[in-house]
Protein backbone atom coordinates (compact mmCIF):
# COMPACT_ATOMS: atom_id res chain seq x y z
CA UNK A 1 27.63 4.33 -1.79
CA UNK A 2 25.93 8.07 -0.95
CA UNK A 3 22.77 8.64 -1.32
CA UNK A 4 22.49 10.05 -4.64
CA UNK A 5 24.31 6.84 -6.28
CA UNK A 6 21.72 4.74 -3.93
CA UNK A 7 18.82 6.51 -5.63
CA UNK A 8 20.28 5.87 -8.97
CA UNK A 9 20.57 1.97 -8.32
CA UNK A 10 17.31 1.69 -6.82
CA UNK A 11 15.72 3.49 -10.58
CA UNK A 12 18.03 0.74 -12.00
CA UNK A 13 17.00 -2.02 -10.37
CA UNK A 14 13.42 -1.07 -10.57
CA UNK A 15 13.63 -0.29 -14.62
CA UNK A 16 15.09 -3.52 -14.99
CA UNK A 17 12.60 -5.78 -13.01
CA UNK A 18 9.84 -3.63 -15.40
CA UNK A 19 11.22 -4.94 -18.28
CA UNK A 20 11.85 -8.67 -17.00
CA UNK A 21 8.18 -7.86 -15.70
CA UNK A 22 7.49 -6.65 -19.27
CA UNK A 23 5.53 -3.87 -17.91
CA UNK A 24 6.78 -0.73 -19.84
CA UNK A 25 6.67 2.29 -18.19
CA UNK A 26 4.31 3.77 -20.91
CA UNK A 27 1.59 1.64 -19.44
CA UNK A 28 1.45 4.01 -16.50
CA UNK A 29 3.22 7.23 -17.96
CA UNK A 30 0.16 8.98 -18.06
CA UNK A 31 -0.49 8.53 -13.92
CA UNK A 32 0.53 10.24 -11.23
CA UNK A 33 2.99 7.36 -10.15
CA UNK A 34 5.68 7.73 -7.44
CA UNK A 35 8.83 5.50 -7.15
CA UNK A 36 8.69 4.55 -3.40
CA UNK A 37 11.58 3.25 -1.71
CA UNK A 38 11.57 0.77 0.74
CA UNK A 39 11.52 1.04 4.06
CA UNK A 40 15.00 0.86 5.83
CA UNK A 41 13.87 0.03 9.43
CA UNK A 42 10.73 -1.90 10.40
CA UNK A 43 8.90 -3.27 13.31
CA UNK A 44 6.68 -6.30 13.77
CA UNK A 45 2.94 -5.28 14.36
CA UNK A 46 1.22 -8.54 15.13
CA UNK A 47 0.16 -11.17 13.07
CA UNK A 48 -2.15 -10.62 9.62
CA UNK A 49 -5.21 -12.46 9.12
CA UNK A 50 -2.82 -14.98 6.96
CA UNK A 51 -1.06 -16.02 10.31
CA UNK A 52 1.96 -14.02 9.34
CA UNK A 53 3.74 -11.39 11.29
CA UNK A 54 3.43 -8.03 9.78
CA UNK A 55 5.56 -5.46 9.55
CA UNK A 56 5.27 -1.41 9.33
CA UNK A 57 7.96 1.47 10.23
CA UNK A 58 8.17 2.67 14.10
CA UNK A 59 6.05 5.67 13.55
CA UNK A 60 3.00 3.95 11.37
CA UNK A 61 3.35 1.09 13.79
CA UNK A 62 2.33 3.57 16.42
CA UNK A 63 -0.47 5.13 14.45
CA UNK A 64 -1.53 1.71 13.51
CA UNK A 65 -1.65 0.43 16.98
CA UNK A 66 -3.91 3.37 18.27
CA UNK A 67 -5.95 2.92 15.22
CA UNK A 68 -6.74 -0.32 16.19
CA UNK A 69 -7.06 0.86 20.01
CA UNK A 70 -9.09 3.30 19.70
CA UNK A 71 -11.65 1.57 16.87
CA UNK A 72 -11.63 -1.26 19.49
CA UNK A 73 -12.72 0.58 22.28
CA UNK A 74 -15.66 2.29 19.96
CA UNK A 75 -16.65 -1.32 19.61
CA UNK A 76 -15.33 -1.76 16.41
CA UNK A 77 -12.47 -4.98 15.01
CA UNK A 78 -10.05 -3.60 12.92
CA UNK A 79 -8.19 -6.56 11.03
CA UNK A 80 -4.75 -6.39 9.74
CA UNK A 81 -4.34 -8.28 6.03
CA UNK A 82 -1.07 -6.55 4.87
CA UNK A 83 1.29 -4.14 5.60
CA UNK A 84 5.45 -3.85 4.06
CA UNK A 85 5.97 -5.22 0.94
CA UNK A 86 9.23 -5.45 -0.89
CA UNK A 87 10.06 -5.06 -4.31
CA UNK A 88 10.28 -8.13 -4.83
CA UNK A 89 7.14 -9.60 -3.13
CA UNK A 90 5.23 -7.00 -5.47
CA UNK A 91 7.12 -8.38 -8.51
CA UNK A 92 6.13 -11.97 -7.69
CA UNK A 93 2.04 -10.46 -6.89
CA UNK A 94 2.53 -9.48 -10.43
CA UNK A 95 4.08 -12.45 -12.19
CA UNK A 96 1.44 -14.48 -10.46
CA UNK A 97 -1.62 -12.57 -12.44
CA UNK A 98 -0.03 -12.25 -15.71
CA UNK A 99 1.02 -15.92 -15.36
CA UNK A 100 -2.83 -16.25 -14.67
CA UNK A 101 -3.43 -14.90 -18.23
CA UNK A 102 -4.23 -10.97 -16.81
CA UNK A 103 -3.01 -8.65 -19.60
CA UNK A 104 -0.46 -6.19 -18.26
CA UNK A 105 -2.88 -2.78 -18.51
CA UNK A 106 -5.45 -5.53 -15.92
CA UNK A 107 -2.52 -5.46 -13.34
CA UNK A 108 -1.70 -2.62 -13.17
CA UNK A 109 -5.61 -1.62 -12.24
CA UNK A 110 -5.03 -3.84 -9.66
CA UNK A 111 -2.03 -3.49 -7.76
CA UNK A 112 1.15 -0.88 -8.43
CA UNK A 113 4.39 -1.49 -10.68
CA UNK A 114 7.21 -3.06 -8.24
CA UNK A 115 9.08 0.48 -7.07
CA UNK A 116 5.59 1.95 -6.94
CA UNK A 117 3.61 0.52 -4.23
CA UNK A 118 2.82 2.47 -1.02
CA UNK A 119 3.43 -0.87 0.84
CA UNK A 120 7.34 -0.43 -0.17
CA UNK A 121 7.39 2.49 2.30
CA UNK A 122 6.18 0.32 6.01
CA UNK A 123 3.51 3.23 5.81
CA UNK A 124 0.58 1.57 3.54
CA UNK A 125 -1.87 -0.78 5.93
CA UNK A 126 -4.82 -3.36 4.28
CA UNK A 127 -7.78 -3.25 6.84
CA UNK A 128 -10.04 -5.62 6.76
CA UNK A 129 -13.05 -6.89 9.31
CA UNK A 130 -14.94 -10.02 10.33
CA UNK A 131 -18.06 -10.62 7.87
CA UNK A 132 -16.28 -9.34 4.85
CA UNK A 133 -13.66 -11.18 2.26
CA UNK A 134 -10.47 -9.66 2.53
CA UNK A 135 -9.65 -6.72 -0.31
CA UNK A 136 -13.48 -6.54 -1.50
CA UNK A 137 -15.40 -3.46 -2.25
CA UNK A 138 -18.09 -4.62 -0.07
CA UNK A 139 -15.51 -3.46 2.94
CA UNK A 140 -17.16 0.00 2.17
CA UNK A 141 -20.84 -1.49 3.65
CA UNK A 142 -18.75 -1.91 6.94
CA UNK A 143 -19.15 -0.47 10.33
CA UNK A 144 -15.33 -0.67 10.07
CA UNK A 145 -15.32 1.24 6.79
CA UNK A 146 -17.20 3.87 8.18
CA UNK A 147 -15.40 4.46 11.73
CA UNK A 148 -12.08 4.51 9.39
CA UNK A 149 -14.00 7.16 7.33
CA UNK A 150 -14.75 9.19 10.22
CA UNK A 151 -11.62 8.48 12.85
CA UNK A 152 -8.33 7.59 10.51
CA UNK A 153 -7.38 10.81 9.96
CA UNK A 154 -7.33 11.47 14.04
CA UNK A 155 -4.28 8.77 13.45
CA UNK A 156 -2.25 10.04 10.34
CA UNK A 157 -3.96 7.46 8.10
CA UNK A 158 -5.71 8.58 4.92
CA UNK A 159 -7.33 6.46 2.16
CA UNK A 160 -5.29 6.18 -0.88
CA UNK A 161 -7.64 5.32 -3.78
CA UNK A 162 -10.93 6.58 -3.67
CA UNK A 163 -13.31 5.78 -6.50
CA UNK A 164 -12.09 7.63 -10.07
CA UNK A 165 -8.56 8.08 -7.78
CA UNK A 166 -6.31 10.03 -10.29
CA UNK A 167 -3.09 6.88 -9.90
CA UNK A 168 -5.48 4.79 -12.19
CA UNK A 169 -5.96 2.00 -9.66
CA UNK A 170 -9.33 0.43 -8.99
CA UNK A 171 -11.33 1.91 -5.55
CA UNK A 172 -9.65 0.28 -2.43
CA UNK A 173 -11.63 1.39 0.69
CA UNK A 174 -9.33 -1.00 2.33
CA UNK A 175 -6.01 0.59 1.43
CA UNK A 176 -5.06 3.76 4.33
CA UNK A 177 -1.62 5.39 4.18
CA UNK A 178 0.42 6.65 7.21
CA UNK A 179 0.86 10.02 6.09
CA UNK A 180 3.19 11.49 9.02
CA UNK A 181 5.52 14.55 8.31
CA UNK A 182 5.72 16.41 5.68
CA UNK A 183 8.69 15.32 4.92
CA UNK A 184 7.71 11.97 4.76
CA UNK A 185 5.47 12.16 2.32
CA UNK A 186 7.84 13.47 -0.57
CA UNK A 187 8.58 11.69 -3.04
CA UNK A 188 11.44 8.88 -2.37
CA UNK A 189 13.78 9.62 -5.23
């Protein structure tokens, strides 16, 4: 299969789990979605604060681990809560909430359509810190928070949804993207 016929099975695939999903892509036609493939090659990064091995691509696991490094030697814990995500982890994320009684338009404030998640790419990293529940606003209040505000970008990382973020997702001052190359951050297909 060449690329090109790879792309178009990946839109497939994706357009059909939406619909199993039941999450028509006119909920989130009007934002500035991208379909994100996922990550070919990945590499183990240490364990999350569930206990499991996470996993990032070779270059974010770099700028992840000198993140950490140099946050840690400014005195400040940098905690690891998720990083890759398939398509299909996302897909079960969101059958979990609607299955919870969330209306569609509620998920999709919440976390991205399966196809559309950053953590597809082994580039997107959760931070979180001692003090603070995992993926809550309050992370903002944290030393953490602010070293990230002031040092990620020294690393490649950037925060991806700022408060009134154009994607339509709620504020995540937990959520930093690997940015790298240029060319890594076109679009995927």
């Amino acid at each position: 299969m060449n690329r090109r016929q790879a792309g178009t099975a990946y839109r497939e695939r994706i357009a059909a789990l939406l619909a199993e999903l039941g999450l028509p892509a006119s909920l989130f036609a009007d934002r500035p979605l991208r379909l994100i493939a996922e990550a070919r090659r990945l590499t183990p990064v240490g364990l999350g604060t569930d206990g499991r091995d996470k996993l990032l691509t070779p270059g974010a696991a770099r700028a992840w681990r000198s993140l950490r490094a140099a946050a840690a030697g400014d005195g400040v814990e940098l905690l690891l809560i998720s990083g890759f995500r398939s398509v299909d982890y996302q897909a079960a994320l969101i059958r979990a909430k609607l299955a919870r009684g969330l209306s569609a338009e509620e998920v999709l404030r919440i976390n991205a359509p399966p196809g559309y998640s950053e953590h597809h790419s082994g580039r997107a990293v959760d931070i979180g810190c001692t003090g603070t529940a995992a993926l809550d606003e309050a992370f903002e209040t944290t030393p953490a928070y602010d070293w990230l505000r002031r040092h990620a970008a020294e690393h490649g990382f950037r925060m991806s949804y700022p408060r009134g973020n154009r994607q339509g997702y709620l504020y995540e001052p937990w959520h930093w993207f690997h940015v790298g190359s240029t060319a890594a951050n076109k679009p995927a297909m």
